Amino acid sequence: MPPDGGPDRPCRSPFLDNSGCLRYKQKPLGILKCWKDEGTGWTMAEVIDGNRIAQAVRDEVRTQAFELKEKKGITPGLAVILVGDDPASKIYVGRKEKAAAEAGFLSREFRLPAETTEDRLREIVAGLNADSSIHGILVQLPLPKHINPDVVIETIDPRKDVDGFHPVNIGGLFTGRPGHRACTPLGVIELLDRTGIPIEGKEAVIVGRSNIVGKPLALMLLNRHATVTICHTRTKDLGAVARRADILVAAAGRAEMVRGDMVKDGAVVVDVGINRRADGKLVGDVAFAEAAAKASYITPVPGGVGPMTIAMLLRNTLGAAQQKAQAR
Ligand code: GUN
């Protein structure tokens, strides 16, 4: 079946006419482009520009951080801890530190050797809990095998747990109470909101049940009144469940596992994955071209959800500093 916008079917996009021409003069913030398949000439999904939306969030955070400093004399402080030398973690941590500095935050970095003991790491965290210049503490995961991440995360003061991983914050998400929320799922919600995609009443399907993305995102979507299904490796007919989705989120950690035939016509496809293919290309958990032929909106990899994680980390840290200012 040809995708919408082709010669035989009306275009589903509010921004395009039936020939695939742009109907609007100014694209909404965060729409990167309307994709056209070179082979068929059919209009494809609108590609959501995560870089641009993340930059908008970061600009807001920077302005508010400046105000907090001017009015209350408080500079948001973020401590980032990396244990060991996992190359991917090194890159992520470097980006987080750079983003914090660009937002006008105090940024403290801890690069610890892989042999660091759990007790030593907890000591450092306890020191940061007591440090009034630090409002957010992030321990980059994964940790070396001899360190139990749960024990370390539980050492972080929940008010400074800007990753939203502490059981107190997870409990807050579960029961709808205030607290920090995990950055990547928060970024997914922000992308949808800023693109003007409604969540309430929609059928949302998440492929992946990790503690960092799948599970917290399910609760966030549920709190926004979506009907939520989580799929995983033992889901019987993944394709059939995925095809029910108005909002389909791929967060399984497997390169290009969500194929075009798993996407309902007009669905919104959000790709949380980032994988390196054997040929060296960075790809998501979604087979992009296939899914873009069916979706109304889609996030690219890279440049989709990824940049949002850091933007939301900054916003959580700013929020922690603002809370502290209010409590004074
Ligand atoms: N490793 C992969 N994603 C994350 C994240 O969001 N926070 C931390 N601390 N570690 C991670």
Tab-separated table of N, CA and C in Angstrom, residues 10-65:
chain	number	residue	atom	x	y	z
A	10	PRO	N	-4.991	10.538	-0.012
A	10	PRO	CA	-4.848	11.905	0.493
A	10	PRO	C	-3.719	12.002	1.507
A	11	CYS	N	-3.130	13.153	1.580
A	11	CYS	CA	-2.035	13.359	2.522
A	11	CYS	C	-2.586	13.501	3.927
A	12	ARG	N	-1.923	12.861	4.903
A	12	ARG	CA	-2.413	12.926	6.278
A	12	ARG	C	-1.885	14.136	7.020
A	13	SER	N	-0.856	14.759	6.492
A	13	SER	CA	-0.201	15.810	7.259
A	13	SER	C	-0.982	17.116	7.192
A	14	PRO	N	-1.148	17.786	8.342
A	14	PRO	CA	-1.805	19.091	8.313
A	14	PRO	C	-0.948	20.151	7.639
A	15	PHE	N	0.321	19.823	7.374
A	15	PHE	CA	1.238	20.821	6.852
A	15	PHE	C	1.487	20.693	5.354
A	16	LEU	N	0.931	19.666	4.747
A	16	LEU	CA	1.221	19.421	3.337
A	16	LEU	C	-0.082	19.305	2.558
A	17	ASP	N	-0.042	19.705	1.292
A	17	ASP	CA	-1.207	19.426	0.467
A	17	ASP	C	-0.997	18.073	-0.223
A	18	ASN	N	-1.959	17.691	-1.062
A	18	ASN	CA	-1.909	16.332	-1.593
A	18	ASN	C	-0.733	16.067	-2.521
A	19	SER	N	-0.157	17.125	-3.061
A	19	SER	CA	0.996	16.887	-3.923
A	19	SER	C	2.287	16.879	-3.103
A	20	GLY	N	2.135	17.045	-1.802
A	20	GLY	CA	3.317	17.000	-0.952
A	20	GLY	C	3.977	18.350	-0.786
A	21	CYS	N	3.311	19.408	-1.285
A	21	CYS	CA	3.907	20.738	-1.128
A	21	CYS	C	3.620	21.282	0.260
A	22	LEU	N	4.530	22.060	0.761
A	22	LEU	CA	4.319	22.659	2.072
A	22	LEU	C	3.118	23.594	2.014
A	23	ARG	N	2.209	23.429	3.004
A	23	ARG	CA	1.002	24.231	3.020
A	23	ARG	C	1.220	25.475	3.884
A	24	TYR	N	2.131	25.360	4.824
A	24	TYR	CA	2.363	26.478	5.739
A	24	TYR	C	3.559	27.290	5.287
A	25	LYS	N	3.538	28.582	5.680
A	25	LYS	CA	4.650	29.447	5.291
A	25	LYS	C	5.826	29.257	6.247
A	26	GLN	N	5.467	29.092	7.533
A	26	GLN	CA	6.519	28.945	8.531
A	26	GLN	C	6.345	27.590	9.214
A	27	LYS	N	7.372	26.809	9.211
A	27	LYS	CA	7.263	25.503	9.853
A	27	LYS	C	7.213	25.686	11.362
A	28	PRO	N	6.454	24.836	12.069
A	28	PRO	CA	6.483	24.932	13.522
A	28	PRO	C	7.874	24.578	14.041
A	29	LEU	N	8.198	25.119	15.202
A	29	LEU	CA	9.504	24.842	15.795
A	29	LEU	C	9.694	23.340	15.895
A	30	GLY	N	10.847	22.883	15.475
A	30	GLY	CA	11.166	21.486	15.709
A	30	GLY	C	10.816	20.566	14.566
A	31	ILE	N	10.218	21.071	13.493
A	31	ILE	CA	10.032	20.202	12.330
A	31	ILE	C	11.225	20.421	11.413
A	32	LEU	N	11.994	19.375	11.259
A	32	LEU	CA	13.233	19.479	10.505
A	32	LEU	C	12.918	19.565	9.028
A	33	LYS	N	12.130	18.627	8.573
A	33	LYS	CA	11.786	18.625	7.158
A	33	LYS	C	10.671	17.627	6.917
A	34	CYS	N	10.036	17.796	5.777
A	34	CYS	CA	9.096	16.793	5.325
A	34	CYS	C	9.864	15.941	4.332
A	35	TRP	N	9.870	14.721	4.589
A	35	TRP	CA	10.692	13.801	3.841
A	35	TRP	C	10.029	13.416	2.543
A	36	LYS	N	10.782	13.354	1.483
A	36	LYS	CA	10.212	12.832	0.233
A	36	LYS	C	11.040	11.638	-0.191
A	37	ASP	N	10.358	10.544	-0.447
A	37	ASP	CA	11.071	9.368	-0.906
A	37	ASP	C	11.522	9.606	-2.344
A	38	GLU	N	12.808	9.454	-2.577
A	38	GLU	CA	13.317	9.796	-3.910
A	38	GLU	C	12.795	8.864	-4.986
A	39	GLY	N	12.567	7.614	-4.599
A	39	GLY	CA	12.082	6.641	-5.574
A	39	GLY	C	10.657	6.918	-6.011
A	40	THR	N	9.782	7.106	-5.035
A	40	THR	CA	8.359	7.221	-5.342
A	40	THR	C	7.901	8.664	-5.452
A	41	GLY	N	8.640	9.577	-4.824
A	41	GLY	CA	8.209	10.970	-4.776
A	41	GLY	C	7.099	11.201	-3.767
A	42	TRP	N	6.746	10.152	-3.008
A	42	TRP	CA	5.667	10.320	-2.034
A	42	TRP	C	6.124	11.097	-0.823
A	43	THR	N	5.200	11.807	-0.249
A	43	THR	CA	5.490	12.555	0.968
A	43	THR	C	5.628	11.595	2.133
A	44	MET	N	6.682	11.803	2.885
A	44	MET	CA	6.918	10.936	4.033
A	44	MET	C	6.617	11.718	5.305
A	45	ALA	N	6.987	11.104	6.427
A	45	ALA	CA	6.713	11.719	7.728
A	45	ALA	C	7.456	13.047	7.901
A	46	GLU	N	6.910	13.865	8.778
A	46	GLU	CA	7.633	15.060	9.212
A	46	GLU	C	8.700	14.605	10.203
A	47	VAL	N	9.910	15.103	10.015
A	47	VAL	CA	11.018	14.680	10.872
A	47	VAL	C	11.162	15.701	12.008
A	48	ILE	N	11.029	15.228	13.218
A	48	ILE	CA	11.081	16.118	14.391
A	48	ILE	C	12.543	16.440	14.704
A	49	ASP	N	12.822	17.715	14.819
A	49	ASP	CA	14.198	18.172	15.012
A	49	ASP	C	14.526	18.290	16.505
A	50	GLY	N	15.076	17.215	17.042
A	50	GLY	CA	15.409	17.192	18.476
A	50	GLY	C	16.488	18.194	18.841
A	51	ASN	N	17.412	18.429	17.924
A	51	ASN	CA	18.477	19.400	18.215
A	51	ASN	C	17.887	20.776	18.458
A	52	ARG	N	16.945	21.144	17.606
A	52	ARG	CA	16.377	22.490	17.704
A	52	ARG	C	15.499	22.632	18.945
A	53	ILE	N	14.704	21.601	19.221
A	53	ILE	CA	13.836	21.667	20.403
A	53	ILE	C	14.690	21.656	21.669
A	54	ALA	N	15.717	20.828	21.694
A	54	ALA	CA	16.616	20.781	22.863
A	54	ALA	C	17.281	22.143	23.065
A	55	GLN	N	17.658	22.777	21.972
A	55	GLN	CA	18.310	24.095	22.086
A	55	GLN	C	17.338	25.117	22.676
A	56	ALA	N	16.068	25.027	22.278
A	56	ALA	CA	15.060	25.946	22.832
A	56	ALA	C	14.940	25.750	24.347
A	57	VAL	N	14.928	24.484	24.788
A	57	VAL	CA	14.857	24.199	26.234
A	57	VAL	C	16.114	24.732	26.920
A	58	ARG	N	17.259	24.505	26.308
A	58	ARG	CA	18.522	24.945	26.921
A	58	ARG	C	18.594	26.466	27.022
A	59	ASP	N	18.075	27.149	26.011
A	59	ASP	CA	18.055	28.621	26.066
A	59	ASP	C	17.177	29.099	27.227
A	60	GLU	N	16.022	28.442	27.395
A	60	GLU	CA	15.126	28.815	28.503
A	60	GLU	C	15.806	28.581	29.850
A	61	VAL	N	16.466	27.425	29.959
A	61	VAL	CA	17.147	27.088	31.216
A	61	VAL	C	18.228	28.123	31.531
A	62	ARG	N	18.971	28.491	30.505
A	62	ARG	CA	20.058	29.466	30.693
A	62	ARG	C	19.500	30.804	31.188
A	63	THR	N	18.397	31.247	30.578
A	63	THR	CA	17.774	32.513	30.987
A	63	THR	C	17.317	32.426	32.449
A	64	GLN	N	16.678	31.309	32.798
A	64	GLN	CA	16.159	31.169	34.167
A	64	GLN	C	17.291	31.017	35.178
A	65	ALA	N	18.370	30.375	34.759
A	65	ALA	CA	19.526	30.230	35.659
A	65	ALA	C	20.125	31.607	35.945
